[in-house]
Tab-separated table of C-alpha atoms and ligand atoms in Angstrom:
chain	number	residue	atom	x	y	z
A	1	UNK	CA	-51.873	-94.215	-112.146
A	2	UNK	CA	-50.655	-94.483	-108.938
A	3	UNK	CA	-54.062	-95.866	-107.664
A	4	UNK	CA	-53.780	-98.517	-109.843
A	5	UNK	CA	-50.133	-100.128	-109.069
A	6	UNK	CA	-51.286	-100.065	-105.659
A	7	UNK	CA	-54.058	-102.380	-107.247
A	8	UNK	CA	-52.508	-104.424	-108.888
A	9	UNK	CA	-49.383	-104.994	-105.824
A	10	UNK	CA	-52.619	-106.282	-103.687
A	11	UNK	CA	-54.061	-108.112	-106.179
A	12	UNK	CA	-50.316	-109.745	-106.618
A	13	UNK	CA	-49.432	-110.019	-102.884
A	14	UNK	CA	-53.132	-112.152	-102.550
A	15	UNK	CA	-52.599	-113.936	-105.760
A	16	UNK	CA	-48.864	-114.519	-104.225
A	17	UNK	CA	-50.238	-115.647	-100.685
A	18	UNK	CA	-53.115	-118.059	-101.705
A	19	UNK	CA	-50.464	-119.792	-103.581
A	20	UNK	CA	-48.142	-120.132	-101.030
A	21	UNK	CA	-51.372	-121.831	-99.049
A	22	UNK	CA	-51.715	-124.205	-101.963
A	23	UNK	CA	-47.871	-125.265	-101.786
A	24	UNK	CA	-48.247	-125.274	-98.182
A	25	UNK	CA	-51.288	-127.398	-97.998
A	26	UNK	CA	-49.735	-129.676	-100.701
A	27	UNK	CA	-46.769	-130.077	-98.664
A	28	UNK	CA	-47.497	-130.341	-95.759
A	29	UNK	CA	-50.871	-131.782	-94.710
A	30	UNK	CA	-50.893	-135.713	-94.734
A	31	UNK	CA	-51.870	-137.663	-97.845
A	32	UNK	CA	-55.035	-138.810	-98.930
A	33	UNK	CA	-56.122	-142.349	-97.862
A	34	UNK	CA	-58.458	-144.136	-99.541
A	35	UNK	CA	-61.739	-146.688	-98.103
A	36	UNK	CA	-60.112	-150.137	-98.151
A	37	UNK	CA	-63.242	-152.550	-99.552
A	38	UNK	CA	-62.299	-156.348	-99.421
A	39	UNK	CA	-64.051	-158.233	-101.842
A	40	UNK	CA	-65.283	-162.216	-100.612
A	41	UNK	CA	-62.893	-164.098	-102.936
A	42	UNK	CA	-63.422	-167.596	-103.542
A	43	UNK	CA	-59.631	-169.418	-102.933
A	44	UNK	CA	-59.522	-172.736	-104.434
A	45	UNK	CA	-57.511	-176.099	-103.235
A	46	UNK	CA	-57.315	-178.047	-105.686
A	47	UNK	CA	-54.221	-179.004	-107.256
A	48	UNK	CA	-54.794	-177.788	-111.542
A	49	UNK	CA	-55.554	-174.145	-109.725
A	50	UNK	CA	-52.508	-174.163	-107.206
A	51	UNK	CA	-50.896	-174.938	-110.486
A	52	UNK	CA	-52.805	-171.958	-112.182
A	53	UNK	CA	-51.766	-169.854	-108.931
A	54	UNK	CA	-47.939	-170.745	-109.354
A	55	UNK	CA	-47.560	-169.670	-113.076
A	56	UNK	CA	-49.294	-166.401	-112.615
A	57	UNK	CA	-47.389	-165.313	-109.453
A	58	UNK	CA	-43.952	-166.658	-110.785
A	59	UNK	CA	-44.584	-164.745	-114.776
A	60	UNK	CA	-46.409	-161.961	-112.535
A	61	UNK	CA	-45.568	-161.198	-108.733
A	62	UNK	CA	-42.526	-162.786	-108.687
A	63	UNK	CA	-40.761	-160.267	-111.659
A	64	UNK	CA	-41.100	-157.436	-109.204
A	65	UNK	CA	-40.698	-159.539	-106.297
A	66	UNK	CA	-37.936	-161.800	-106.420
A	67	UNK	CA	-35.404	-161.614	-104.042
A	68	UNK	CA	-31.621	-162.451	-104.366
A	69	UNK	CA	-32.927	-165.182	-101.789
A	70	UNK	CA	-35.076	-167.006	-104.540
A	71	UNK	CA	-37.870	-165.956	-101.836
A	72	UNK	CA	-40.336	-163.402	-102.394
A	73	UNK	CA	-38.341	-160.954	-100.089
A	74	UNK	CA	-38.814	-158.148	-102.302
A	75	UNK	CA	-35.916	-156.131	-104.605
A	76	UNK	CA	-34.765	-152.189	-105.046
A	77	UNK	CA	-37.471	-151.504	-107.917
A	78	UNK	CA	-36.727	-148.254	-108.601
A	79	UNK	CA	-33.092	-145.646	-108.311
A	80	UNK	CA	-32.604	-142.597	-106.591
A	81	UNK	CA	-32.292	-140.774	-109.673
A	82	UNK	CA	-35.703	-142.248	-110.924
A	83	UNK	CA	-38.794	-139.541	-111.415
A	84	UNK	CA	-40.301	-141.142	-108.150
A	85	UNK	CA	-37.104	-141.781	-106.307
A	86	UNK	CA	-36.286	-144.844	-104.630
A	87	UNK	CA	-38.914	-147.636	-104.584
A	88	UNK	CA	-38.319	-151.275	-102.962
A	89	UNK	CA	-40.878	-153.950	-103.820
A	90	UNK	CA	-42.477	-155.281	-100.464
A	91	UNK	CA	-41.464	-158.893	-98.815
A	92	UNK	CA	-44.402	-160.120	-100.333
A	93	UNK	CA	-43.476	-163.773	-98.196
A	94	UNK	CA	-45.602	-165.370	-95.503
A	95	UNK	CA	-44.051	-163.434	-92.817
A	96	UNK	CA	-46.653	-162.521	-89.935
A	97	UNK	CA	-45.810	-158.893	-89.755
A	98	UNK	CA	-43.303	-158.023	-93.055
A	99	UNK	CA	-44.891	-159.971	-95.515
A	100	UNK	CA	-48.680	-160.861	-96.552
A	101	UNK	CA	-49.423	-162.416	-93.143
A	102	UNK	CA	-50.570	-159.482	-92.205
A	103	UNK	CA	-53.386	-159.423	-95.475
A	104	UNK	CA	-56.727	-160.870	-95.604
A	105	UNK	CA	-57.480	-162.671	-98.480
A	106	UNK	CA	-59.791	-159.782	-99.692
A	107	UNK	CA	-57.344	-157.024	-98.692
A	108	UNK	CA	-54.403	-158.607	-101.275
A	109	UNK	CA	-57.673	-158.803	-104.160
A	110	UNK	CA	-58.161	-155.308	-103.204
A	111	UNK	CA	-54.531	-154.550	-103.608
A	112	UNK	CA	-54.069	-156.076	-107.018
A	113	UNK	CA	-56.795	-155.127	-108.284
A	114	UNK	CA	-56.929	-151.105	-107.485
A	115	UNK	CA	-53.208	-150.280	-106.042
A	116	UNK	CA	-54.652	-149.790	-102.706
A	117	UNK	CA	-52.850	-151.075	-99.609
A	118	UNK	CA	-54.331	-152.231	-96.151
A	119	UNK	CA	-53.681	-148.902	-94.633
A	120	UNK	CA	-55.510	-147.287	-97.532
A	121	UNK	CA	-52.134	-145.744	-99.441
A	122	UNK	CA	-52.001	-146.265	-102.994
A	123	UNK	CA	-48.860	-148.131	-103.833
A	124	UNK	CA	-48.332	-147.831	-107.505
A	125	UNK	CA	-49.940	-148.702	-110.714
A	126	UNK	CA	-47.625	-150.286	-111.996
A	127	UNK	CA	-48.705	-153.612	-110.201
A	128	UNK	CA	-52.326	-153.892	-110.581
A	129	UNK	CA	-54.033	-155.665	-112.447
A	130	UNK	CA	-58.161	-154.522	-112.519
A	131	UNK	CA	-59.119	-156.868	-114.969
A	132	UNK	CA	-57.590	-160.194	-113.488
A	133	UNK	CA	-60.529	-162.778	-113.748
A	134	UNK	CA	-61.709	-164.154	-110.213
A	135	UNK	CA	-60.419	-167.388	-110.680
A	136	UNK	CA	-57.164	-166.644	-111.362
A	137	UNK	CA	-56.906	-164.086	-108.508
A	138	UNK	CA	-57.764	-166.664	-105.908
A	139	UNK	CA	-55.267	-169.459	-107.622
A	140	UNK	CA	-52.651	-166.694	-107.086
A	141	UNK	CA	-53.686	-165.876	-103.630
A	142	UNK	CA	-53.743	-169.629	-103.466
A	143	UNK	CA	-50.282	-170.012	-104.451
A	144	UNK	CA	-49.251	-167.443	-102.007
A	145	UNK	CA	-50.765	-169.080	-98.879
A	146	UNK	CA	-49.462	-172.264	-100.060
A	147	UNK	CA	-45.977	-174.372	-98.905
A	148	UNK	CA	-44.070	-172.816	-102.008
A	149	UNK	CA	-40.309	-172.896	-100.706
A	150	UNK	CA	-40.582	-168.774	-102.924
A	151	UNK	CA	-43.437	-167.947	-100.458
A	152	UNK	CA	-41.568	-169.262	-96.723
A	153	UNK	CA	-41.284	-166.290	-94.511
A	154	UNK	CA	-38.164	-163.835	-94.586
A	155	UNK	CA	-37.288	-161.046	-92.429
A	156	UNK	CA	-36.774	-158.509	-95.281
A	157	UNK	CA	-37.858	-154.725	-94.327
A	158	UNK	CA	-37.361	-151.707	-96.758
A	159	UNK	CA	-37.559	-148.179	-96.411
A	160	UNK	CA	-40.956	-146.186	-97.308
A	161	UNK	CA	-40.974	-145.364	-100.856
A	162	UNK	CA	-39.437	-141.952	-101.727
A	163	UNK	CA	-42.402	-140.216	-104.071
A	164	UNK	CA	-44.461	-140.131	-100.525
A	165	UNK	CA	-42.327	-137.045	-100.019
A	166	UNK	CA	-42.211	-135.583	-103.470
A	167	UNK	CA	-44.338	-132.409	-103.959
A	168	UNK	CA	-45.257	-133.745	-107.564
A	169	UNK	CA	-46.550	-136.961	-106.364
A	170	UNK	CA	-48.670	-135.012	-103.272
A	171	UNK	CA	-49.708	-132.450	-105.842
A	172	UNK	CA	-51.125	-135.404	-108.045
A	173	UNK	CA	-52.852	-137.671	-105.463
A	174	UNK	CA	-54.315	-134.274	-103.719
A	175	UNK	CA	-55.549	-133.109	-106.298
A	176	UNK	CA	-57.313	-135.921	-107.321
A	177	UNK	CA	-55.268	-136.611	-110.790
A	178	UNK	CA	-53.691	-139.346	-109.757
A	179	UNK	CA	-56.458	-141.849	-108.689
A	180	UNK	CA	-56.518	-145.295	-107.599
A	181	UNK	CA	-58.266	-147.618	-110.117
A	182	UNK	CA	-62.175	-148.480	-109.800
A	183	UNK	CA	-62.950	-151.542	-108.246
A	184	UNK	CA	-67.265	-152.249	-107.923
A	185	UNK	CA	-66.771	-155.580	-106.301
A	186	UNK	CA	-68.557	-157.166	-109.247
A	187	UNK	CA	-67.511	-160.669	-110.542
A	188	UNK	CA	-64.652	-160.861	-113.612
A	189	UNK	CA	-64.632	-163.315	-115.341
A	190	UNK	CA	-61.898	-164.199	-118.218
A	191	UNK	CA	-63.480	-165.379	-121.436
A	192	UNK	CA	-63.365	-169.174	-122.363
A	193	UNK	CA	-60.245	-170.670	-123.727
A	194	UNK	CA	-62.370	-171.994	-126.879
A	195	UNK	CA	-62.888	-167.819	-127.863
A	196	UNK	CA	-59.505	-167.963	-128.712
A	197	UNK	CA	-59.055	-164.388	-129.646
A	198	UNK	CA	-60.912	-163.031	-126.842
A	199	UNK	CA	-58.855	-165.454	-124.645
A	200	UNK	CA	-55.576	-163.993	-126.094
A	201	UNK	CA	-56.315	-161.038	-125.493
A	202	UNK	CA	-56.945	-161.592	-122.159
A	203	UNK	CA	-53.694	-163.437	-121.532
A	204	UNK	CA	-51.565	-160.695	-123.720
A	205	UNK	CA	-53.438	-157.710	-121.549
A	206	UNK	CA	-54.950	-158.469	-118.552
A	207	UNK	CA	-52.650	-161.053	-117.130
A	208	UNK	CA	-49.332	-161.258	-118.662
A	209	UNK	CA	-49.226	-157.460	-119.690
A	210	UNK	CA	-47.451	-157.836	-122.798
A	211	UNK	CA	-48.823	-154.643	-123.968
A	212	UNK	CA	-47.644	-153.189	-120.490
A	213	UNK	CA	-44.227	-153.270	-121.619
A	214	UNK	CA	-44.876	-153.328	-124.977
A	215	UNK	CA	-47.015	-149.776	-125.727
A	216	UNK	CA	-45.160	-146.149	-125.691
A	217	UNK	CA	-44.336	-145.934	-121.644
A	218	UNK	CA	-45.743	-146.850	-118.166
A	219	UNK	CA	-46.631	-143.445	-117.585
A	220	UNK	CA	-49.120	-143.168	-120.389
A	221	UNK	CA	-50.880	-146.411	-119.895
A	222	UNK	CA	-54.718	-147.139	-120.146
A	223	UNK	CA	-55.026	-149.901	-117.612
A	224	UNK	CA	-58.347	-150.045	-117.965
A	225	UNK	CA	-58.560	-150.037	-121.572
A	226	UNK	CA	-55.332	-151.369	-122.723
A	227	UNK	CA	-56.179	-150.588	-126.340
A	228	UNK	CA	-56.095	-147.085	-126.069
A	229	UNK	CA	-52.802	-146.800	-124.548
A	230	UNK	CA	-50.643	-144.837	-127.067
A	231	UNK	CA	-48.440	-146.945	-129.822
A	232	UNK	CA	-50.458	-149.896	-128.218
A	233	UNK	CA	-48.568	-153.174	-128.971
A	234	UNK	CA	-45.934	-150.602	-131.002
A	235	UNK	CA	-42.996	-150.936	-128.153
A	236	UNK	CA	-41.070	-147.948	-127.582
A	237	UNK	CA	-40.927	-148.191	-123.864
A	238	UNK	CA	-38.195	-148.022	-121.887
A	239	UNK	CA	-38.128	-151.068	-119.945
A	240	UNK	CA	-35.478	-151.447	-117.319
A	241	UNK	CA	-33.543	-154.954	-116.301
A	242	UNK	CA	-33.332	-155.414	-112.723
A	243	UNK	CA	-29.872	-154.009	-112.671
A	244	UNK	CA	-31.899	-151.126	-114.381
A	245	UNK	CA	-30.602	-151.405	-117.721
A	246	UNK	CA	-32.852	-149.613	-120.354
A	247	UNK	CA	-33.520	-151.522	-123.080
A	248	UNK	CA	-36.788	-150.110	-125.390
A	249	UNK	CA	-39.687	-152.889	-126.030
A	250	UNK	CA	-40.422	-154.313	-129.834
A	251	UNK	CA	-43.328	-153.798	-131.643
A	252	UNK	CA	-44.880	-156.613	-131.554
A	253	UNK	CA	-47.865	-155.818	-134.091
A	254	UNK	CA	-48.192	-157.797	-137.112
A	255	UNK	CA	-46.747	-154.642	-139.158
A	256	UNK	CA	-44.047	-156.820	-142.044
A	257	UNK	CA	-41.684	-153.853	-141.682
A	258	UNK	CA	-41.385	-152.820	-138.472
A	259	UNK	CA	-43.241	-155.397	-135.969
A	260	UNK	CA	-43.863	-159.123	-136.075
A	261	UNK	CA	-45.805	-159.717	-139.258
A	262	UNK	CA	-42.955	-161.752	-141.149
A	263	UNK	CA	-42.576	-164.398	-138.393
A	264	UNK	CA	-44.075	-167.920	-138.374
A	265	UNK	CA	-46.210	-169.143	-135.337
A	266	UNK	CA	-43.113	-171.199	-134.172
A	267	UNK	CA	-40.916	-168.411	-134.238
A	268	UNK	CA	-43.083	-165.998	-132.554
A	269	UNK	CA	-43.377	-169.118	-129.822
A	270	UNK	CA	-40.034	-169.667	-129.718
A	271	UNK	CA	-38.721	-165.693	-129.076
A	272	UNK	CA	-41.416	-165.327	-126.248
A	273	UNK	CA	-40.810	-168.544	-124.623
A	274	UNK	CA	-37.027	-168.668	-124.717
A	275	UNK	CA	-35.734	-164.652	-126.045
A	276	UNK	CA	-34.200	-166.674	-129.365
A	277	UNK	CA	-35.300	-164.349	-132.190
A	278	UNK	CA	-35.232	-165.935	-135.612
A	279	UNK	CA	-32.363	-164.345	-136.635
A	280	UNK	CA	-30.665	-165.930	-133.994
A	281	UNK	CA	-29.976	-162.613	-131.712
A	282	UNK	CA	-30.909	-163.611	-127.871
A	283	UNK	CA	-33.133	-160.790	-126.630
A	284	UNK	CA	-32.194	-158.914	-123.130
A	285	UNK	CA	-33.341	-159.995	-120.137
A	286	UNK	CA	-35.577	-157.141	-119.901
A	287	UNK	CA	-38.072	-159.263	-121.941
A	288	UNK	CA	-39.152	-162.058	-119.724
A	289	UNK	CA	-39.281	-165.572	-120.699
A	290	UNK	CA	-42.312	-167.479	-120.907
A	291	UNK	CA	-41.314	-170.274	-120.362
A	292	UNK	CA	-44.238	-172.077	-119.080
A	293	UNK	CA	-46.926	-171.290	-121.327
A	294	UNK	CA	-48.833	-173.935	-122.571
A	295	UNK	CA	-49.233	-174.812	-126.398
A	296	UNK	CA	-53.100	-173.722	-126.148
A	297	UNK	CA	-51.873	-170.101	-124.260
A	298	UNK	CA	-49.419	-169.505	-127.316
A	299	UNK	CA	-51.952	-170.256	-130.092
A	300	UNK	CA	-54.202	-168.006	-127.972
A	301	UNK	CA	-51.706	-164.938	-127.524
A	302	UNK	CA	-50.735	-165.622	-131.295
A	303	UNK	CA	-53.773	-165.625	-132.664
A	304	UNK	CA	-54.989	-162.603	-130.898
A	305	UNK	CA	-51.829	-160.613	-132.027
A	306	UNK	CA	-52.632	-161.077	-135.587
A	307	UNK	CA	-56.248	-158.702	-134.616
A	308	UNK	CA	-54.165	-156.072	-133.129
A	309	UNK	CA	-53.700	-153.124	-135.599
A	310	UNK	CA	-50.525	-152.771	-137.235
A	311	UNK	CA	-48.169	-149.936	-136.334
A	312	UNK	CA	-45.866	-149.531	-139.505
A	313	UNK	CA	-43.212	-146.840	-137.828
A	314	UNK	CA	-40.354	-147.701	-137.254
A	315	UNK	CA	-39.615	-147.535	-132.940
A	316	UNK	CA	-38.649	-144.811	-131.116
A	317	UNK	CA	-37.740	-144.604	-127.598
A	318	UNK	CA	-40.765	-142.350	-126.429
A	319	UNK	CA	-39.698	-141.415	-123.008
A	320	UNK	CA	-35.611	-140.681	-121.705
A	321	UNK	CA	-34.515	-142.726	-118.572
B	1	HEC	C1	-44.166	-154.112	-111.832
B	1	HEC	C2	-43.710	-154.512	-110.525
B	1	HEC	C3	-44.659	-155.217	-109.603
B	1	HEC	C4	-45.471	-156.296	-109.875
B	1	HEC	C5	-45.666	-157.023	-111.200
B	1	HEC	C6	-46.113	-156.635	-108.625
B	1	HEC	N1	-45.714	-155.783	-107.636
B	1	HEC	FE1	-46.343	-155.786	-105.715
B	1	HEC	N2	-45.252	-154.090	-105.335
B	1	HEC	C7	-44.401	-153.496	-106.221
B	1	HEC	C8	-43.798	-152.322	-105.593
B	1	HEC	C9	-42.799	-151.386	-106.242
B	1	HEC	C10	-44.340	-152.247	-104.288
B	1	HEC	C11	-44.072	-151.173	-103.232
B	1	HEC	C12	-44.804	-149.918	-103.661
B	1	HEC	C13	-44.916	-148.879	-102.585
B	1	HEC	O1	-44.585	-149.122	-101.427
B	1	HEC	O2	-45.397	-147.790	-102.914
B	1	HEC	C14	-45.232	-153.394	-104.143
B	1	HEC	C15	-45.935	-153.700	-102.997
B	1	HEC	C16	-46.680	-154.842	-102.811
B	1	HEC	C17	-47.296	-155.239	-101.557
B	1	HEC	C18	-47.188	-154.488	-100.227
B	1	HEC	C19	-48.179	-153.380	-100.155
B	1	HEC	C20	-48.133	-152.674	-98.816
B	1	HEC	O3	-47.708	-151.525	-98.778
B	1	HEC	O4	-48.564	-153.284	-97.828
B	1	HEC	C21	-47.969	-156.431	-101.788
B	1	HEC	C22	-48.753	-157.240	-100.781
B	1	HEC	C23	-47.772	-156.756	-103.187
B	1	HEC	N3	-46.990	-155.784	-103.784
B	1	HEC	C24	-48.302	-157.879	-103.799
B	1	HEC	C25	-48.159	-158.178	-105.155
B	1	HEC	C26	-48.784	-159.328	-105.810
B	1	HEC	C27	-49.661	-160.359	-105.120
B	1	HEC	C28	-48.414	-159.278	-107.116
B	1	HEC	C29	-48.805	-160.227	-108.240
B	1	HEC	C30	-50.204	-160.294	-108.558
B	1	HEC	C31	-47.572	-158.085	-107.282
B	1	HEC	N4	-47.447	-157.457	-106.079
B	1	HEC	C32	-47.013	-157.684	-108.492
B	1	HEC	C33	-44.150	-153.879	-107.518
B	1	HEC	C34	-44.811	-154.901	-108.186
B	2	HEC	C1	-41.349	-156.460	-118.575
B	2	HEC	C2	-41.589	-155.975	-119.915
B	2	HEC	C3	-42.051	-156.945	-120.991
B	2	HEC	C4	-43.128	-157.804	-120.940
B	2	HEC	C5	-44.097	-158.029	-119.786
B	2	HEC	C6	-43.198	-158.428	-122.231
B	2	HEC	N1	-42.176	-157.986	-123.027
B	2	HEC	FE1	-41.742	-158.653	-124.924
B	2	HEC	N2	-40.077	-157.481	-124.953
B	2	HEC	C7	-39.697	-156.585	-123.981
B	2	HEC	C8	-38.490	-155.905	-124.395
B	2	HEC	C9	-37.761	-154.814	-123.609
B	2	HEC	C10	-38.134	-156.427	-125.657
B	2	HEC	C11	-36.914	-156.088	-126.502
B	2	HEC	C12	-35.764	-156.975	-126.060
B	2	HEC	C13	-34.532	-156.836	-126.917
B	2	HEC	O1	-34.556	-156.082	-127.899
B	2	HEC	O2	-33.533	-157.501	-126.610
B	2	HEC	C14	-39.157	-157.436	-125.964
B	2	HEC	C15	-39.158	-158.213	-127.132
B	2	HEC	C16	-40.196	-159.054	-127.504
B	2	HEC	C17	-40.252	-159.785	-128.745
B	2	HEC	C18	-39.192	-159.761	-129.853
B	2	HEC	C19	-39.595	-158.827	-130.934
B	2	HEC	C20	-38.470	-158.476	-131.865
B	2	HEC	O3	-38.754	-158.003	-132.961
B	2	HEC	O4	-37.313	-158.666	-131.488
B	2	HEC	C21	-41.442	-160.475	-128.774
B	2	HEC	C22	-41.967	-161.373	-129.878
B	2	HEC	C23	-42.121	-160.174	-127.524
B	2	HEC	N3	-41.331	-159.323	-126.788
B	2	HEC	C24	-43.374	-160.651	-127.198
B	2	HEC	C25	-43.951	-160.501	-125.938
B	2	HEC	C26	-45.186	-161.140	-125.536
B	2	HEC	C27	-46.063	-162.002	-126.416
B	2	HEC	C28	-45.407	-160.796	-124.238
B	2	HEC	C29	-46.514	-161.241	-123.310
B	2	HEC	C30	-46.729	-162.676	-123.177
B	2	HEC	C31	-44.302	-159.916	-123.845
B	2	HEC	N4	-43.451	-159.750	-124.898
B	2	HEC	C32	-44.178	-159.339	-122.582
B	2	HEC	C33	-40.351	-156.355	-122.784
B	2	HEC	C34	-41.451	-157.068	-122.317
């Protein structure tokens, strides 16, 4: 008997001191950084892509990266009390040394498309975008090189984000569960505008990340595969204002009872382009407005949301914030 409690206590006492190595490794050894590959991107001058450039960084960039300055100087993005702890989206402006002066052209691709920064640190999924097609990378980059009175250099400077010291957020990243996304370097291209489906889909996914917002929560996103994101298209997320207001996305599938599948084409048009919903409520700011899509991106995003399967339950809030 007595042999064996001394067993066991050893057995304990190791089991006890590896993981107090783990923690300690975890915690204090610096985090992983990852090979920074810049891909050659192709950034175009002419004036329909600077065009392209502006739409997708002012619907896109510029809804994280706004700044009360009208400039690209960044925002808070996330509270204190937040999972992750305070977050500040970077001065994304021309500045030489605060803003994207100090990218390459194929460093910001990088960024967007995988998460990871110039130094190597992965900043968030919640901005990338791995399936953005070539040419509408480069417009944006375009856009952001350009004389854009949003894009003129500002000063603005923000404190590291908090989750770099959050045990959770080591744990993940050192333990390899929390990854950066795949990026081969090989082309990606959007599908043509005439494969209208195909092409709303890319618009509703890819680019304007309706079904970011619109699928259960951030956290349980497929960014790769949009589709298989959980209540895909269903709402139910927890979207915050920038005041951080919660206010839980629609579902937006063609469902008669619960989603979309009783509107008309124009009202479907007119709710995503201006928030009026067809019985006349205005929806919160947490749903942007699209105003600048074209007739031919509507019909696109429209016809490609009648494909999407229906999700006939009602919507719950999935996640508490
Ligand atoms: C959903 C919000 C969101 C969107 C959309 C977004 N960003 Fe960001 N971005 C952030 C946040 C938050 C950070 C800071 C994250 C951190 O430091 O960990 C950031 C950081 C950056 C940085 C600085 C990275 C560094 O550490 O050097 C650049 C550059 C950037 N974003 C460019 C872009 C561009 C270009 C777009 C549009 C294609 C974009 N972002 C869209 C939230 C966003
Ligand atoms: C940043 C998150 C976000 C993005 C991106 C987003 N939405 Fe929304 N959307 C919301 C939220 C939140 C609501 C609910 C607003 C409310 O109830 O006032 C909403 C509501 C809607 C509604 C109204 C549905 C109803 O029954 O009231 C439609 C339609 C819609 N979104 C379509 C789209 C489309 C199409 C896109 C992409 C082009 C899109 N949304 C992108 C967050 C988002």
């Amino acid at each position: 008997m007595k042999k064996l409690f001394k067993i066991l206590g050893i057995t304990f006492g190791i089991l006890a001191a590896l993981i107090a190595l783990i923690a300690a490794w975890v915690q204090l050894t610096p985090l992983p950084t990852y090979e920074v590959k810049p891909p050659q991107v192709t950034i175009p001058t002419d004036s329909t892509t600077l065009e392209r450039g502006k739409k997708v960084a002012e619907l896109v960039c510029a809804h994280c990266h706004l700044g009360e300055d009208g400039k690209m100087s960044g925002r808070l993005f996330t509270q204190a009390s937040d999972p992750f702890g305070e977050m500040w989206a970077a001065n994304i402006t021309q500045h030489p040394t605060k803003g994207i002066g100090r990218y390459t052209d194929g460093e910001l691709a990088y960024l967007v498309r995988t998460g990871i920064n110039r130094d190597g640190r992965v900043v968030g999924y919640m901005m990338c975008h791995p399936q953005m097609s070539d040419e509408d990378l480069g417009a944006v980059i375009a856009y952001l090189r350009s004389d854009a009175p949003m894009m003129q250099a500002t000063e603005k400077e923000y404190p590291a984000p908090a989750y770099l010291n959050s045990f959770m957020v080591k744990a993940l990243l050192k333990f390899g569960i929390f990854k950066p996304l795949p990026y081969d370097g090989q082309p990606i291209l959007a599908p043509p505008m005439s494969d209208q489906v195909a092409y709303g889909r890319y618009l509703a996914t890819d680019l304007f990340e309706c079904s970011t917002c619109h699928s259960a929560s951030f956290e349980t996103l497929d960014m790769i595969t949009p589709e298989n994101s959980p209540n895909f298209m269903g709402g139910g997320n927890p979207v915050p204002d920038e005041d951080f207001n919660i206010v839980i996305s629609a579902n937006i599938t063609p469902s008669k009872e619960h989603g979309i599948g009783n509107w008309t084409k124009e009202q479907f048009v007119t709710a995503v382009r201006t928030g009026l919903r067809p019985d006349g409520r205005i929806l919160k700011p947490n749903m942007p407005r699209f105003a600048v899509l074209s007739d031919a991106e509507m019909d696109a995003i429209w016809a490609y949301i009648q494909t999407v399967p229906t999700i006939d339950v009602p919507v719950v809030a999935t996640a508490s914030k």
